[in-house]
Amino acid sequence: MSNQRTRQLQKRFSDIIHGNVKLEQRSNDCRLFLEGLCVQVDPVKCANDIVASRHGLPALQQAMRSDLRTEFLNGLALNVLEFLLRAEMGGDVLNSVIVNIVDPPIFWNEFHRAFENGTLDQRAQRVFAKVLSYLLKMTSRDTTTYRNLASRPSILGKLINSDQQEVREEGYLINHILSTNGIASTDMADFDFVPGGRHDNDFVDFRKIAILPTADELSSNKNPALRRASYLDDPEGKKTRVADYLDNTFRLLRDDMMHELKEDTDIALKKKQGRQRGLVINGIKVVDIYAGPENRRTRWGLMLQCDSDLPILKGVQEEDRKRFLRDDHRGSRVLRHQSLACLIGDGEIVGLGTIHRDEELLAENPPIIVFQMEGQISLSKALPQLKTTKRLRFIQIDCAVFAFEPVLKALKRMRVLPLSEEILFWEDGNEMASPPVVVTRITGPLTRNPWIDLKPLLRTPNSIVLDISQVSSLLAGLEQRVSLIQGPPGTGKSFIGALLAKALHMYTSQAILVVCYTNHALDQFLEDLIGIGIPRKDIVRFGSRAKPALEDLSVHNLRRQGAKRSKAEWAVINEMKYNASVHLSKLQVSLTTLLSSQPSPETLLAHIKSKDPEFFHAFRVPDPEDMMQFVGRKGKVVDETFLIREWMQGGDARMFKYEPHVQAAHRIWSMDKNRRQLKVEEWRSDILRRVVEDLCTAGELYNSCQDDLSRQFGKVLVEQLRTKRIIGCTTTGAAKFAEDIRAASPDVLLVEEAGEILESHVITALSRTTSQMILIGDHKQLRPKVKNYALTVEKGEGYDLNRSLFERLVLKGFPHVTLSAQHRMRPEISALIRALTYPDLKDAPKTKNRDDIRGVQSNVIFVNHNHPEDEDNRISDGADGGSTTSKQNTYEVKMVLRIVRYLAQQGYGSDKIVILTPYLGQLSHLRDALKKETDPILNDLDSGDLSRAGLLMDTNSEKKKTRIRLATIDNYQGEESDIVVASLCRSNPSNSIGFMDSPERLNVLISRARDGLILIGNSATFERSKKGGKLWTDFLNLMRKGGYVFGGFPVKCEKHPHKRRVLEQPEDFDAYAPDGGCTEPCGMLLECNVHPCSLNCHPPRAAPNQPNLHAATLCRTLLRGKCSAGAHTITWQCRAGRPSDCTQCKSEMNRLKQLAEHDQKVKEEREAAQRAHQLRMLELEAKLRSERKAYEELQRAKEEQKKKVESPTASCVIQ
């Protein structure tokens, strides 16, 4: 539109509302007026001008009634409403404008009829929904008329079932408004903070909210209803404080889960850039219902068959596939059990669920995946889409939902809050309540004599005498219903916890639930309990990953022991199994029906008989007279579906068109083919909806039966748990096994490291029988971890999700005891945290007079440099202000590697060293560099973070390497090491240090080391930081005052103490301290006491009080001399001694011997040949004589015969 045209329209609009020009009834004048309204610059000013002028509202009302055609509703009228709704001021001004358009309802009636009839286009549908929700939210007018309209199924149903996300969202909001008629007008005035109505999974009652989000919730951009922490301190809210507390705790924790989950799904849908971490399968279809093998049923799921084989399984032999998936480290990672997954249909989210890993089905070719969806809403929307979607994609989402789900479920189950007087209602001046059982056998003697030896009272293996702060903490833990014990670094918090557990175990019959943040911390605490004398048989441990030494405590051992059940119990179980089988059959039938083709005419007739009787009557085939039959085309007998089939195909009633009931249904039979198809689709949708409802109902009932069966089988475990006095678990385990633990009725909750545990995790560990809670932690160390930075204390928005219950109560003024003597750090290190954080902290005697770290000029070192950091886009550090990337520093990685190698040369084993860094990117970089020489060991938390980023690959080295610990600062809280080497990473011209501005993080970093603290960083970046500059300036001034800041790594030679150097570059280590000393020759005599060590100077001892390395080092000096024969020069190593034989002589002797042996052999062979020849000649001569003799005998015989023939006389005589 040209500028001139715009100015003309603006003038026409202004002239009319100010009465300069009368608005004529002609539609063209009205159209120009409305066009002039739409080209106004500011909708707020426009609305004000309309209301301010006495001509404005009548003119607008007249213009909006001037044309009620569909084209107008989808065009100009739509533009007007859309423009006006942009006036976000609300209030009476816009109310007046909107109300004058819709009342009297001449325009409004046509508008909502068009919506009901389906003649509005998509944009107009969105505007209609927004106008309707706006009318319902008006607080100063009677909205009854609009409520009645919105309640119509033809309105509300279409809104909620729309194929447009925006329309559905408005529908959810409208449905929420209709269902919350009793909400006070003051609450209704600000919908941003009122729960319910944002999407199909937003309800006033948080217990109705499904843990996993629906597709609509994931697509929604509306902010959730979250209350700020200060809301719970409102004195006027005491009556509902517990309910509000549970509600907000649930919503905040779930929103933290949603933050990561939504980010991952956006990446999967390509709505956001990022690395897709989970498996993506293109092409998948629903084939059946899964419920596990008959003898081991599970909750039901959908069996999804892949169109083709999984890439990782290609090449694996058919008989090896199951073993590969179960045992091979590559196969076992594929589609892990209970991991989250998302179904995508035609580019849109169909639904979320979890994977039930069945290796038998995964091993098939093509594989079958079991996908379990929860929640009626998600299922009812996903199932129809599974039938109609042409192309399904299956995307695994690597979000740790398993860490949230048990706690969220436990919160939904909570109806009361034990110890709420202390948790929510404590005020300064309130009297501290005592627990039901006070251990006076301990508190009495300890109160009378704080220095008493506890060994005889607690029957401990060793003598125990406490200091005053430890006595106060022990008394608080035994005498208060809720006690808070603050333990600064190294003060022995766990030791006090173990003493409390031992006292309660010995002198009461109470069961204690011990909760820790990590499996590692849990194992340490349980070992402390065993070490202090609590029998192993009284302890049970929930969860996995226990130390081998504690495997006998596992709850799995209790489950294996089993127990006998009565006949009545088996009868109940069998009844449950039967009911489950009935619901499973219905499930399978419903799915088969759902996946089948379109409903038949018979099915449609059966449906409309009750749902649309007018149509059913119109399609009734009359009964023939006299037992005859009606015959249609080609002699086919007419059945009861004849008329409905003809009608569906667009035909008439043919031979029945003159039947009275057909004539009476003229409206139905006169419908055009389009309207008929729409009606049939409506019936089919109704039938599909009913099938889906049946399937959802059957699935819900089946799962309920399975849950009942699990509880029934779990009763045996509960009985066994009740025989245990100590139940140990992590915070997640406490929620995951909440039902079993609650049934075991623990009386006391003891929480270790309570300062780094979310409040939600603590309260879900409470059961109805909990009468005492002991929180041991330190609110001045790191806060609990959350995914969504916007919810943190550091962000400052007031939600304070990462403020622990421990910290909240301390800040509220709740009495707490602080331990005062630290037993970990040498004084140089403890002085730092004393100056920054704990002014009253004292050093225990055993921390003093320790040996200095060998090979360095100081026990505390800050290596200062200006080498820049790098971005690491492979992984994000969400705690770093919600950053989507991480940081790394190549220079610091190289320096760390050389420092660790140098410390090893001084005799420090890798078990004495830990490497820390704030950032996951740097952690990954360090791991890659270190694994060339060592085997870097990560804890479970860091491994999980790197694994989710795809940066943790197995390193199966054939050569066994030295192991060294490597961790982020956040995941090393509660740990300690002799020497800490820390890479601070940050070094940039903008002086940005991210989450390193946190005093709690710095506190944890500098308090992990017992003997040596080595930091590498850019001091200028940290000191000039806007947010954390003062903190780091104070810290670095302390370091400078102690002489701990260096321009490189300050080494000194232990053998030549005057040889000192600051190594600024990684290469300097090779140049100036190649063997851990200096560049001078070593010179010390070796084991032979004759020759000196030929190496560069190096430490003479592996550790203090260890023998001199040279005394055990064999001398390899080469010596020379003549052999005993005096013929050759020989060499030998000193360590081996002069050889008794000359190798050259020996070689010559061997040569001569071989030559003699060869000559002898030749001679023997020649003589043997001669003998053989003579023998052959003798044989020939004998043979010749024999042949000659035979010849002679033959000749004589011939002659004699001849003589006989020649003599006749002789012949006669013979006769």
mmCIF file of C-alpha atoms in Angstrom, residues 128 284 777 1076 1152:
data_model
loop_
_atom_site.group_PDB
_atom_site.id
_atom_site.type_symbol
_atom_site.label_atom_id
_atom_site.label_comp_id
_atom_site.label_asym_id
_atom_site.label_seq_id
_atom_site.Cartn_x
_atom_site.Cartn_y
_atom_site.Cartn_z
ATOM 1 C CA PHE A 128 -11.840 -16.314 17.079
ATOM 2 C CA ILE A 284 8.877 -47.493 12.425
ATOM 3 C CA GLY A 777 25.914 -30.032 55.587
ATOM 4 C CA GLY A 1076 62.573 -33.902 38.267
ATOM 5 C CA LEU A 1152 87.017 -74.847 15.412
#
